[in-house]
């Protein structure tokens, strides 16, 4: 059996890549080790997720689930006053995402990939990726339909979306480098009832600092709240022996914060308690001949700014565009892999720097805004009431979508994408006039792969080349 593209992993990155490729006529096989639904953390989604999922055609199915519509966040950070990030006020009412239960949400995406024509196999464990020289050419995996027999599937491309298991980066190349400063551990659980802080934007997440870490409070369907605490591994290991069970530790940590304690007052805690290491890392390379590493398979970032699913979907979109452009002969494979490596690595590095800045609590939020403005390289610095727009643009994932776009507006992807694509011509952002697309306007200086002149095109999904 030969497939054009074989996708390892059925999480958001793998499912979205499979859906995007299949709906563009590519023969896709997706192998998922587990059987969905399965539990996963990462419930608070950046607004960019809605944009990318719109391209895969699944947004209406997600909207129908009744997930809380997320329109921002509130940070109670250090000694600062509350810091409200309201997407609607900054970017318009069309900018939103969801707060989701990942077991339910991920199954929707996986089923949608199958509905788009991808061959989805659950309960299939990948044993190894086979290389012909430097090129990935096949995958060996256990087929549950054949009693777990190992089969080999030839393919033109492998997309590794295996998450932190890292079939390629961790198991084959062994080229991951940890970020020693972000060796964190999360402990969390769920409360029936509870509330978020009064000035939290509709459906928003609360992020509340602690001298040794931070808390999240996420509103989910049915009045349930996900509440977690993130601290450095050293601090966690010092605290844990003081408690008989993980439940005792979580309830005690929640009680330590007057803010979180008040938010959960009168709410009912429900088992189980979950603990997970959140060690950040990055692979030496994100792609190569015949393969692309998507989402956590390539890099993992501290969860402070809820960027995990954003990076998974963004990289899935880039990988799909790179493969489609190569198959159609729009670019060479060398150009496509360089395009992917540049844009995905830039997106990760930018968020890494921003997370590092936020952890420096003593500097104050003005320094975060200043840092963010430098990283999005606005032609004119944002000032006044919109001084935090650059920061929000990055943490919402909108900067990465903007950087993926070309100089003619074809990469501006929101629910108003048609407005941007009608332009289809070189227009300086200042000439476009007032619009709640403002944070997504494409500026030539924002093209990360400026040396090659390549940029993302959405209709059809692929890579365009700047005229010179």
Tab-separated table of C-alpha atoms in Angstrom:
chain	number	residue	atom	x	y	z
A	1	UNK	CA	0.000	0.000	0.000
A	2	UNK	CA	1.345	3.402	-0.981
A	3	UNK	CA	0.027	6.699	0.313
A	4	UNK	CA	0.954	10.190	-0.730
A	5	UNK	CA	0.982	11.382	2.890
A	6	UNK	CA	1.055	9.386	6.109
A	7	UNK	CA	0.138	11.293	9.280
A	8	UNK	CA	1.286	10.005	12.676
A	9	UNK	CA	-1.080	11.113	15.448
A	10	UNK	CA	-4.733	12.108	15.537
A	11	UNK	CA	-4.595	15.123	17.847
A	12	UNK	CA	-5.486	18.617	16.590
A	13	UNK	CA	-2.310	18.956	14.494
A	14	UNK	CA	-2.531	15.560	12.840
A	15	UNK	CA	-6.289	15.678	12.283
A	16	UNK	CA	-6.142	19.164	10.812
A	17	UNK	CA	-3.258	18.329	8.484
A	18	UNK	CA	-5.115	15.208	7.322
A	19	UNK	CA	-8.332	17.166	6.746
A	20	UNK	CA	-6.599	19.977	4.841
A	21	UNK	CA	-4.722	17.559	2.599
A	22	UNK	CA	-7.659	15.222	1.989
A	23	UNK	CA	-10.022	18.037	1.064
A	24	UNK	CA	-7.404	19.139	-1.463
A	25	UNK	CA	-7.400	15.729	-3.120
A	26	UNK	CA	-4.376	14.104	-1.462
A	27	UNK	CA	-4.399	10.417	-0.501
A	28	UNK	CA	-3.903	10.439	3.305
A	29	UNK	CA	-3.498	7.714	5.919
A	30	UNK	CA	-3.700	8.830	9.568
A	31	UNK	CA	-2.455	6.480	12.298
A	32	UNK	CA	-3.550	7.120	15.889
A	33	UNK	CA	-2.262	4.978	18.749
A	34	UNK	CA	-5.296	5.453	21.008
A	35	UNK	CA	-9.000	5.164	20.440
A	36	UNK	CA	-10.936	8.407	20.683
A	37	UNK	CA	-12.347	9.967	22.735
A	38	UNK	CA	-9.375	10.114	25.085
A	39	UNK	CA	-8.522	12.650	27.775
A	40	UNK	CA	-6.092	15.481	27.039
A	41	UNK	CA	-5.287	18.820	28.645
A	42	UNK	CA	-5.053	22.088	26.711
A	43	UNK	CA	-8.615	23.343	26.887
A	44	UNK	CA	-8.229	27.083	26.278
A	45	UNK	CA	-7.761	27.887	22.595
A	46	UNK	CA	-6.195	30.936	20.925
A	47	UNK	CA	-8.337	32.848	18.441
A	48	UNK	CA	-6.081	31.735	15.593
A	49	UNK	CA	-7.471	28.221	16.071
A	50	UNK	CA	-10.848	29.300	14.750
A	51	UNK	CA	-9.146	30.738	11.673
A	52	UNK	CA	-7.186	27.604	10.782
A	53	UNK	CA	-10.107	25.291	11.535
A	54	UNK	CA	-12.184	27.438	9.209
A	55	UNK	CA	-9.853	26.428	6.405
A	56	UNK	CA	-10.415	22.743	7.212
A	57	UNK	CA	-14.199	23.225	7.166
A	58	UNK	CA	-14.947	22.084	10.722
A	59	UNK	CA	-15.935	25.343	12.456
A	60	UNK	CA	-19.699	24.834	12.118
A	61	UNK	CA	-19.416	21.410	13.763
A	62	UNK	CA	-17.490	22.926	16.670
A	63	UNK	CA	-19.873	25.862	17.052
A	64	UNK	CA	-22.754	23.398	17.342
A	65	UNK	CA	-21.288	21.806	20.480
A	66	UNK	CA	-22.135	24.636	22.852
A	67	UNK	CA	-18.585	25.293	24.005
A	68	UNK	CA	-18.141	28.614	25.835
A	69	UNK	CA	-17.045	31.217	23.310
A	70	UNK	CA	-13.708	32.570	24.500
A	71	UNK	CA	-13.152	36.273	23.871
A	72	UNK	CA	-10.001	36.945	25.843
A	73	UNK	CA	-8.382	36.546	29.236
A	74	UNK	CA	-7.750	38.270	32.534
A	75	UNK	CA	-4.351	38.148	34.209
A	76	UNK	CA	-3.924	38.935	37.909
A	77	UNK	CA	-0.157	38.922	37.753
A	78	UNK	CA	2.280	39.814	40.506
A	79	UNK	CA	1.636	43.118	42.228
A	80	UNK	CA	-0.021	44.620	39.173
A	81	UNK	CA	-3.648	45.589	38.812
A	82	UNK	CA	-5.846	43.202	36.858
A	83	UNK	CA	-4.855	43.036	33.242
A	84	UNK	CA	-7.834	42.447	30.936
A	85	UNK	CA	-7.221	41.223	27.390
A	86	UNK	CA	-10.504	41.670	25.532
A	87	UNK	CA	-10.289	40.476	21.936
A	88	UNK	CA	-13.635	42.032	21.019
A	89	UNK	CA	-12.534	45.506	22.080
A	90	UNK	CA	-9.161	45.230	20.366
A	91	UNK	CA	-9.917	43.289	17.224
A	92	UNK	CA	-13.680	43.267	16.696
A	93	UNK	CA	-16.521	40.946	17.636
A	94	UNK	CA	-15.615	38.342	15.012
A	95	UNK	CA	-12.419	37.355	16.850
A	96	UNK	CA	-13.115	34.481	19.239
A	97	UNK	CA	-12.311	30.857	19.997
A	98	UNK	CA	-13.598	28.200	22.397
A	99	UNK	CA	-13.001	26.657	25.812
A	100	UNK	CA	-13.222	22.933	25.100
A	101	UNK	CA	-13.060	19.494	26.655
A	102	UNK	CA	-10.255	18.053	24.589
A	103	UNK	CA	-11.509	14.462	24.530
A	104	UNK	CA	-14.710	15.681	22.904
A	105	UNK	CA	-13.096	18.390	20.750
A	106	UNK	CA	-10.299	16.174	19.428
A	107	UNK	CA	-12.760	13.469	18.377
A	108	UNK	CA	-14.688	16.043	16.352
A	109	UNK	CA	-11.482	16.943	14.497
A	110	UNK	CA	-10.502	13.309	13.944
A	111	UNK	CA	-13.959	12.363	12.670
A	112	UNK	CA	-13.909	15.423	10.420
A	113	UNK	CA	-10.607	14.319	8.881
A	114	UNK	CA	-12.206	10.974	8.063
A	115	UNK	CA	-15.215	12.795	6.647
A	116	UNK	CA	-12.932	14.755	4.323
A	117	UNK	CA	-11.574	11.514	2.885
A	118	UNK	CA	-8.585	10.674	5.081
A	119	UNK	CA	-8.117	6.986	5.919
A	120	UNK	CA	-8.136	7.094	9.742
A	121	UNK	CA	-6.901	4.076	11.729
A	122	UNK	CA	-7.242	4.145	15.516
A	123	UNK	CA	-5.424	1.707	17.779
A	124	UNK	CA	-2.468	1.729	15.366
A	125	UNK	CA	0.966	2.087	16.950
A	126	UNK	CA	3.809	3.443	14.816
A	127	UNK	CA	7.011	1.471	15.352
A	128	UNK	CA	9.368	3.484	13.193
A	129	UNK	CA	9.741	5.739	10.195
A	130	UNK	CA	11.798	4.163	7.413
A	131	UNK	CA	14.345	6.273	5.544
A	132	UNK	CA	15.925	5.871	2.146
A	133	UNK	CA	19.123	7.752	2.809
A	134	UNK	CA	18.013	11.093	4.265
A	135	UNK	CA	14.452	10.808	2.932
A	136	UNK	CA	11.464	9.452	4.869
A	137	UNK	CA	9.823	6.912	2.599
A	138	UNK	CA	7.698	4.536	4.702
A	139	UNK	CA	6.224	3.854	8.132
A	140	UNK	CA	6.025	0.558	9.989
A	141	UNK	CA	2.994	0.219	12.255
A	142	UNK	CA	0.822	-2.331	14.027
A	143	UNK	CA	-2.510	-2.890	12.304
A	144	UNK	CA	-5.283	-3.751	14.795
A	145	UNK	CA	-7.400	-5.071	11.929
A	146	UNK	CA	-4.729	-7.734	11.388
A	147	UNK	CA	-4.333	-8.715	15.017
A	148	UNK	CA	-1.545	-6.223	15.648
A	149	UNK	CA	0.631	-7.449	12.783
A	150	UNK	CA	3.362	-5.002	11.772
A	151	UNK	CA	2.824	-3.628	8.295
A	152	UNK	CA	4.877	-1.223	6.200
A	153	UNK	CA	3.216	1.601	4.288
A	154	UNK	CA	5.167	3.445	1.593
A	155	UNK	CA	4.489	7.169	1.310
A	156	UNK	CA	5.739	10.327	-0.344
A	157	UNK	CA	5.569	12.374	2.863
A	158	UNK	CA	5.341	11.736	6.601
A	159	UNK	CA	3.749	14.275	8.934
A	160	UNK	CA	4.793	13.495	12.497
A	161	UNK	CA	2.085	14.838	14.790
A	162	UNK	CA	2.812	12.323	17.550
A	163	UNK	CA	3.022	15.006	20.250
A	164	UNK	CA	5.554	14.791	23.010
A	165	UNK	CA	6.203	11.141	22.138
A	166	UNK	CA	8.103	12.538	19.160
A	167	UNK	CA	8.409	9.551	16.807
A	168	UNK	CA	10.995	11.461	14.764
A	169	UNK	CA	12.567	14.081	17.035
A	170	UNK	CA	12.667	12.053	20.269
A	171	UNK	CA	12.878	8.477	19.026
A	172	UNK	CA	14.600	8.596	15.627
A	173	UNK	CA	16.799	11.707	15.457
A	174	UNK	CA	17.001	12.240	19.231
A	175	UNK	CA	17.661	15.892	18.581
A	176	UNK	CA	15.451	17.644	21.150
A	177	UNK	CA	17.000	20.296	23.370
A	178	UNK	CA	15.235	21.110	26.672
A	179	UNK	CA	14.774	24.647	27.970
A	180	UNK	CA	16.143	24.219	31.474
A	181	UNK	CA	14.332	27.280	32.835
A	182	UNK	CA	10.902	25.884	31.875
A	183	UNK	CA	10.959	22.565	33.711
A	184	UNK	CA	7.482	22.961	35.142
A	185	UNK	CA	4.869	20.595	36.560
A	186	UNK	CA	1.102	21.125	36.427
A	187	UNK	CA	-1.474	19.740	38.853
A	188	UNK	CA	-5.166	20.263	38.138
A	189	UNK	CA	-8.738	19.104	38.505
A	190	UNK	CA	-12.361	20.128	37.875
A	191	UNK	CA	-15.012	21.889	39.942
A	192	UNK	CA	-18.760	21.851	39.338
A	193	UNK	CA	-19.754	25.449	39.816
A	194	UNK	CA	-17.435	28.337	40.523
A	195	UNK	CA	-16.853	31.539	38.622
A	196	UNK	CA	-14.231	33.689	36.926
A	197	UNK	CA	-13.099	37.170	37.962
A	198	UNK	CA	-15.622	39.997	37.455
A	199	UNK	CA	-13.839	41.773	34.590
A	200	UNK	CA	-12.977	38.622	32.662
A	201	UNK	CA	-14.024	38.922	28.989
A	202	UNK	CA	-16.904	36.680	27.954
A	203	UNK	CA	-15.864	33.043	28.207
A	204	UNK	CA	-12.302	34.066	29.051
A	205	UNK	CA	-9.606	32.311	31.016
A	206	UNK	CA	-8.223	33.696	34.290
A	207	UNK	CA	-4.463	33.468	34.874
A	208	UNK	CA	-3.453	34.228	38.467
A	209	UNK	CA	0.129	34.407	39.673
A	210	UNK	CA	1.552	32.775	42.790
A	211	UNK	CA	5.008	33.375	44.314
A	212	UNK	CA	6.032	29.932	43.058
A	213	UNK	CA	4.029	29.700	39.838
A	214	UNK	CA	0.552	30.454	38.523
A	215	UNK	CA	-3.037	29.184	38.337
A	216	UNK	CA	-5.484	28.806	35.494
A	217	UNK	CA	-9.268	28.964	35.816
A	218	UNK	CA	-11.084	27.932	32.631
A	219	UNK	CA	-14.899	27.947	32.239
A	220	UNK	CA	-16.199	24.843	30.445
A	221	UNK	CA	-19.646	23.631	29.453
A	222	UNK	CA	-22.240	22.916	32.117
A	223	UNK	CA	-20.837	25.331	34.676
A	224	UNK	CA	-17.663	23.269	35.146
A	225	UNK	CA	-14.300	24.978	35.734
A	226	UNK	CA	-10.872	23.543	35.031
A	227	UNK	CA	-8.484	24.772	37.739
A	228	UNK	CA	-4.775	24.077	37.716
A	229	UNK	CA	-1.505	25.169	39.278
A	230	UNK	CA	1.833	25.300	37.447
A	231	UNK	CA	5.135	25.449	39.320
A	232	UNK	CA	8.760	24.558	38.725
A	233	UNK	CA	9.664	20.899	39.152
A	234	UNK	CA	11.921	21.715	42.100
A	235	UNK	CA	9.117	23.496	43.934
A	236	UNK	CA	6.655	20.705	43.139
A	237	UNK	CA	8.991	18.018	44.458
A	238	UNK	CA	9.512	20.017	47.654
A	239	UNK	CA	5.775	20.453	48.180
A	240	UNK	CA	4.517	16.985	47.259
A	241	UNK	CA	5.821	15.030	50.323
A	242	UNK	CA	3.854	17.330	52.621
A	243	UNK	CA	0.579	15.795	51.394
A	244	UNK	CA	-0.788	12.290	51.570
A	245	UNK	CA	-2.468	12.432	48.163
A	246	UNK	CA	-2.458	14.554	45.037
A	247	UNK	CA	-6.011	15.614	45.915
A	248	UNK	CA	-4.829	17.024	49.246
A	249	UNK	CA	-2.060	18.901	47.490
A	250	UNK	CA	-4.322	20.434	44.838
A	251	UNK	CA	-6.989	21.525	47.327
A	252	UNK	CA	-4.318	22.998	49.599
A	253	UNK	CA	-2.675	24.906	46.745
A	254	UNK	CA	-6.048	26.298	45.655
A	255	UNK	CA	-6.700	27.372	49.230
A	256	UNK	CA	-3.358	29.217	49.308
A	257	UNK	CA	-4.663	31.770	46.802
A	258	UNK	CA	-7.363	34.082	48.179
A	259	UNK	CA	-8.424	34.774	44.579
A	260	UNK	CA	-8.784	31.172	43.442
A	261	UNK	CA	-10.273	30.135	46.777
A	262	UNK	CA	-12.985	32.771	46.366
A	263	UNK	CA	-13.689	31.796	42.753
A	264	UNK	CA	-14.271	28.156	43.740
A	265	UNK	CA	-16.175	28.903	46.950
A	266	UNK	CA	-19.311	26.765	47.043
A	267	UNK	CA	-18.204	24.721	44.024
A	268	UNK	CA	-17.881	20.924	44.183
A	269	UNK	CA	-14.508	19.359	43.439
A	270	UNK	CA	-14.667	16.199	41.307
A	271	UNK	CA	-12.049	13.469	40.968
A	272	UNK	CA	-9.571	12.689	39.552
A	273	UNK	CA	-6.577	14.945	40.157
A	274	UNK	CA	-4.090	14.989	37.290
A	275	UNK	CA	-0.371	15.779	37.297
A	276	UNK	CA	1.788	16.280	34.240
A	277	UNK	CA	5.278	17.556	33.468
A	278	UNK	CA	5.335	20.638	31.261
A	279	UNK	CA	9.003	20.573	30.267
A	280	UNK	CA	9.644	22.861	27.305
A	281	UNK	CA	11.888	21.686	24.464
A	282	UNK	CA	12.695	22.284	20.810
A	283	UNK	CA	14.043	19.981	18.104
A	284	UNK	CA	17.141	20.874	16.100
A	285	UNK	CA	15.116	20.636	12.899
A	286	UNK	CA	11.400	20.698	12.160
A	287	UNK	CA	11.398	19.102	8.718
A	288	UNK	CA	13.529	17.497	6.037
A	289	UNK	CA	13.291	15.423	2.860
A	290	UNK	CA	9.900	13.738	2.932
A	291	UNK	CA	8.905	14.686	6.494
A	292	UNK	CA	7.422	17.477	8.608
A	293	UNK	CA	7.164	17.601	12.410
A	294	UNK	CA	3.950	19.271	13.580
A	295	UNK	CA	2.937	20.695	16.955
A	296	UNK	CA	4.500	19.156	20.066
A	297	UNK	CA	6.397	16.643	17.935
A	298	UNK	CA	8.729	19.526	17.014
A	299	UNK	CA	8.582	21.791	20.062
A	300	UNK	CA	6.700	22.313	23.299
A	301	UNK	CA	6.230	25.586	25.139
A	302	UNK	CA	5.244	26.349	28.720
A	303	UNK	CA	1.402	26.549	28.825
A	304	UNK	CA	1.242	30.043	30.350
A	305	UNK	CA	-0.212	31.722	27.252
A	306	UNK	CA	-2.331	28.773	25.997
A	307	UNK	CA	-0.356	28.402	22.781
A	308	UNK	CA	-0.177	24.613	22.401
A	309	UNK	CA	-3.146	24.029	20.099
A	310	UNK	CA	-2.325	27.222	18.194
A	311	UNK	CA	1.156	25.950	17.362
A	312	UNK	CA	-0.256	22.532	16.437
A	313	UNK	CA	-2.846	23.941	14.039
A	314	UNK	CA	-0.561	26.616	12.633
A	315	UNK	CA	2.183	24.107	11.850
A	316	UNK	CA	-0.374	21.657	10.420
A	317	UNK	CA	-1.544	24.363	8.060
A	318	UNK	CA	2.028	25.240	7.034
A	319	UNK	CA	2.984	21.589	6.508
A	320	UNK	CA	-0.123	20.962	4.416
A	321	UNK	CA	0.494	24.067	2.326
A	322	UNK	CA	4.124	23.058	1.813
A	323	UNK	CA	3.205	19.551	0.643
A	324	UNK	CA	0.403	20.771	-1.630
A	325	UNK	CA	2.619	23.424	-3.188
A	326	UNK	CA	5.339	20.851	-3.826
A	327	UNK	CA	2.949	18.298	-5.330
A	328	UNK	CA	1.519	20.974	-7.633
A	329	UNK	CA	4.993	22.133	-8.664
A	330	UNK	CA	4.514	25.650	-7.288
A	331	UNK	CA	7.794	25.419	-5.383
A	332	UNK	CA	10.626	22.941	-5.067
A	333	UNK	CA	10.712	20.645	-2.063
A	334	UNK	CA	13.826	22.437	-0.824
A	335	UNK	CA	11.980	25.751	-0.948
A	336	UNK	CA	8.923	24.282	0.793
A	337	UNK	CA	10.884	22.797	3.694
A	338	UNK	CA	12.853	26.023	4.158
A	339	UNK	CA	9.563	27.943	4.183
A	340	UNK	CA	8.127	25.632	6.837
A	341	UNK	CA	11.237	25.614	8.997
A	342	UNK	CA	11.494	29.410	8.963
A	343	UNK	CA	7.886	30.241	9.742
A	344	UNK	CA	7.256	27.574	12.367
A	345	UNK	CA	10.544	28.177	14.166
A	346	UNK	CA	9.929	31.932	14.171
A	347	UNK	CA	6.460	31.429	15.635
A	348	UNK	CA	7.809	29.230	18.404
A	349	UNK	CA	10.782	31.492	19.169
A	350	UNK	CA	8.592	34.590	19.366
A	351	UNK	CA	6.252	32.959	21.863
A	352	UNK	CA	9.173	31.593	23.870
A	353	UNK	CA	10.595	35.083	24.272
A	354	UNK	CA	7.193	36.462	25.233
A	355	UNK	CA	6.530	33.758	27.842
A	356	UNK	CA	9.963	34.417	29.304
A	357	UNK	CA	9.117	38.105	29.563
A	358	UNK	CA	5.811	37.501	31.318
A	359	UNK	CA	7.521	35.300	33.904
A	360	UNK	CA	9.633	38.309	34.839
A	361	UNK	CA	6.815	39.519	37.086
A	362	UNK	CA	8.662	42.458	38.529
A	363	UNK	CA	9.031	44.304	35.222
A	364	UNK	CA	5.369	45.174	34.854
A	365	UNK	CA	3.031	44.722	31.922
A	366	UNK	CA	4.296	47.764	30.042
A	367	UNK	CA	7.515	45.871	29.412
A	368	UNK	CA	5.543	42.935	27.964
A	369	UNK	CA	3.746	45.295	25.591
A	370	UNK	CA	7.025	46.896	24.521
A	371	UNK	CA	8.593	43.500	23.913
A	372	UNK	CA	5.603	42.355	21.894
A	373	UNK	CA	5.617	45.469	19.733
A	374	UNK	CA	9.253	44.898	18.874
A	375	UNK	CA	8.529	41.305	17.880
A	376	UNK	CA	5.595	42.060	15.588
A	377	UNK	CA	7.613	44.943	14.093
A	378	UNK	CA	4.752	47.316	13.558
A	379	UNK	CA	5.579	50.102	11.101
A	380	UNK	CA	4.176	52.549	13.608
A	381	UNK	CA	4.339	51.738	17.308
A	382	UNK	CA	0.950	51.198	18.886
A	383	UNK	CA	0.249	53.820	21.513
A	384	UNK	CA	-2.414	54.941	23.959
A	385	UNK	CA	-5.366	52.682	24.657
A	386	UNK	CA	-4.139	50.151	22.081
A	387	UNK	CA	-0.657	49.838	23.552
A	388	UNK	CA	-1.250	46.187	24.428
A	389	UNK	CA	-2.591	45.219	20.987
A	390	UNK	CA	0.751	43.861	19.811
A	391	UNK	CA	1.032	41.635	22.885
A	392	UNK	CA	-2.493	40.341	22.436
A	393	UNK	CA	-1.924	39.795	18.723
A	394	UNK	CA	0.957	37.448	19.526
A	395	UNK	CA	-0.719	35.468	22.317
A	396	UNK	CA	-3.921	35.156	20.272
A	397	UNK	CA	-1.826	33.565	17.520
A	398	UNK	CA	-2.698	36.282	15.027
A	399	UNK	CA	0.891	37.404	14.409
A	400	UNK	CA	1.818	33.957	13.143
A	401	UNK	CA	-1.080	33.979	10.693
A	402	UNK	CA	-0.025	37.433	9.551
A	403	UNK	CA	3.582	36.346	9.087
A	404	UNK	CA	2.471	33.395	6.987
A	405	UNK	CA	0.726	35.712	4.546
A	406	UNK	CA	2.077	37.347	1.439
A	407	UNK	CA	2.321	40.927	0.356
A	408	UNK	CA	-0.994	40.950	-1.510
A	409	UNK	CA	-3.327	40.032	1.359
A	410	UNK	CA	-3.945	36.421	0.398
A	411	UNK	CA	-2.708	35.171	3.734
A	412	UNK	CA	-5.019	37.245	5.975
A	413	UNK	CA	-7.199	34.504	7.442
A	414	UNK	CA	-10.210	35.279	9.588
A	415	UNK	CA	-13.915	34.778	9.177
A	416	UNK	CA	-13.631	37.919	7.060
A	417	UNK	CA	-11.043	36.284	4.815
A	418	UNK	CA	-13.030	37.110	1.692
A	419	UNK	CA	-12.564	40.800	2.409
A	420	UNK	CA	-8.799	40.392	2.414
A	421	UNK	CA	-8.753	38.124	-0.616
A	422	UNK	CA	-10.824	40.513	-2.692
A	423	UNK	CA	-7.874	42.855	-2.516
A	424	UNK	CA	-5.538	40.401	-4.312
A	425	UNK	CA	-3.173	43.206	-5.128
A	426	UNK	CA	-0.341	45.076	-3.497
A	427	UNK	CA	-1.887	47.440	-1.007
A	428	UNK	CA	-0.082	49.087	1.833
A	429	UNK	CA	-1.863	48.415	5.112
A	430	UNK	CA	-2.443	52.130	5.639
A	431	UNK	CA	-4.465	52.342	2.437
A	432	UNK	CA	-6.916	49.639	3.429
A	433	UNK	CA	-9.031	51.920	5.594
A	434	UNK	CA	-10.657	51.191	8.952
A	435	UNK	CA	-11.426	47.530	9.538
A	436	UNK	CA	-11.542	45.068	12.389
A	437	UNK	CA	-9.067	43.113	10.259
A	438	UNK	CA	-6.463	45.641	11.433
A	439	UNK	CA	-4.394	43.231	13.532
A	440	UNK	CA	-4.147	40.853	10.572
A	441	UNK	CA	-3.120	43.303	7.884
A	442	UNK	CA	-0.211	42.026	5.858
A	443	UNK	CA	2.841	44.213	5.637
A	444	UNK	CA	5.752	43.298	3.346
A	445	UNK	CA	8.162	43.656	6.251
A	446	UNK	CA	6.278	40.929	8.119
A	447	UNK	CA	7.138	38.254	5.564
A	448	UNK	CA	9.482	35.979	7.459
A	449	UNK	CA	10.867	34.178	4.422
A	450	UNK	CA	11.760	37.423	2.699
A	451	UNK	CA	14.922	35.952	1.165
A	452	UNK	CA	12.919	33.524	-0.971
A	453	UNK	CA	9.822	35.679	-1.436
A	454	UNK	CA	7.532	32.752	-0.517
A	455	UNK	CA	4.247	33.241	1.324
A	456	UNK	CA	1.174	31.293	2.329
A	457	UNK	CA	-1.849	31.224	0.021
A	458	UNK	CA	-5.204	30.032	1.318
A	459	UNK	CA	-7.320	29.561	-1.836
A	460	UNK	CA	-6.180	27.036	-2.862
A	461	UNK	CA	-3.983	26.211	0.104
A	462	UNK	CA	-0.363	26.391	-0.970
A	463	UNK	CA	2.646	28.671	-1.319
A	464	UNK	CA	2.867	31.760	-3.481
A	465	UNK	CA	5.920	33.497	-4.797
A	466	UNK	CA	6.375	37.245	-4.553
A	467	UNK	CA	6.960	38.967	-7.862
A	468	UNK	CA	10.293	40.739	-8.031
